[in-house]
Amino acid sequence: TRALVQSADVYLMDEPSGALDRKTEEGVIAAVADYLIKIDAPLIMVTHSEQLAQKFSNSLVRIDGGRAEVLQ
């Protein structure tokens, strides 16, 4: 969340919820997503949580074995 203090054209997050339990993970990412929607800023997020990716994305790319697959 420190990155949200400064203004950026695009926000990049690499496993932003990696050490959180599912309930906390969802709350944190929901708050970040709500804020970025409010300021109309795009987010690129890398996550191993498919559930999180499905819930909070409008464009989803899965990378597996070095291959990229566009899911939505």
Coordinates of C-alpha atoms in Angstrom, one line a residue:
T1 CA 0.0 0.0 0.0
R2 CA 3.0 2.3 0.3
A3 CA 3.0 2.6 -3.5
L4 CA -0.5 4.1 -3.5
V5 CA 0.8 7.2 -1.7
Q6 CA 2.6 8.3 -4.8
S7 CA 0.7 9.0 -8.0
A8 CA 1.4 6.7 -11.0
D9 CA 0.1 6.0 -14.5
V10 CA -0.1 2.3 -13.8
Y11 CA 0.2 0.3 -10.5
L12 CA 2.1 -2.9 -10.5
M13 CA 1.8 -5.4 -7.6
D14 CA 3.7 -8.7 -7.3
E15 CA 2.0 -11.1 -4.9
P16 CA 0.5 -8.2 -2.8
S17 CA -1.3 -10.7 -0.5
G18 CA 1.1 -13.6 -0.5
A19 CA 1.4 -13.7 3.3
L20 CA -2.3 -13.1 4.1
D21 CA -5.1 -15.5 4.9
R22 CA -8.0 -15.5 2.4
K23 CA -10.3 -13.3 4.4
T24 CA -7.6 -10.6 4.9
E25 CA -6.4 -11.0 1.4
E26 CA -9.8 -10.3 -0.1
G27 CA -10.3 -7.3 2.2
V28 CA -7.0 -5.7 1.3
I29 CA -7.3 -6.3 -2.4
A30 CA -10.9 -5.1 -2.4
A31 CA -9.8 -1.8 -0.7
V32 CA -6.9 -1.4 -3.2
A33 CA -9.2 -2.1 -6.2
D34 CA -11.9 0.3 -4.9
Y35 CA -9.3 3.1 -4.5
L36 CA -7.8 2.5 -8.0
I37 CA -11.3 2.5 -9.6
K38 CA -12.0 5.8 -7.8
I39 CA -8.9 7.4 -9.2
D40 CA -9.3 5.6 -12.6
A41 CA -5.9 4.0 -12.5
P42 CA -5.0 0.6 -14.0
L43 CA -3.5 -2.2 -11.9
I44 CA -1.3 -5.1 -13.1
M45 CA -1.2 -7.8 -10.4
V46 CA 0.8 -11.0 -10.3
T47 CA -0.7 -13.6 -8.1
H48 CA -0.8 -17.3 -7.5
S49 CA -4.4 -17.1 -6.2
E50 CA -6.7 -18.0 -9.0
Q51 CA -9.7 -17.1 -6.9
L52 CA -8.3 -13.6 -6.3
A53 CA -7.5 -13.1 -9.9
Q54 CA -11.0 -14.2 -11.0
K55 CA -12.8 -12.0 -8.5
F56 CA -10.8 -8.8 -9.1
S57 CA -9.9 -8.8 -12.8
N58 CA -11.5 -7.7 -16.0
S59 CA -8.6 -9.1 -18.0
L60 CA -6.9 -12.3 -17.0
V61 CA -3.7 -13.9 -18.4
R62 CA -2.5 -17.2 -17.1
I63 CA 1.2 -18.0 -17.5
D64 CA 2.1 -21.7 -17.1
G65 CA 5.2 -23.4 -18.2
G66 CA 6.4 -20.3 -19.9
R67 CA 3.3 -20.0 -22.0
A68 CA 0.7 -17.3 -21.8
E69 CA -3.0 -17.9 -22.2
V70 CA -5.5 -15.1 -22.3
L71 CA -8.6 -16.2 -20.3
Q72 CA -10.7 -13.1 -20.4

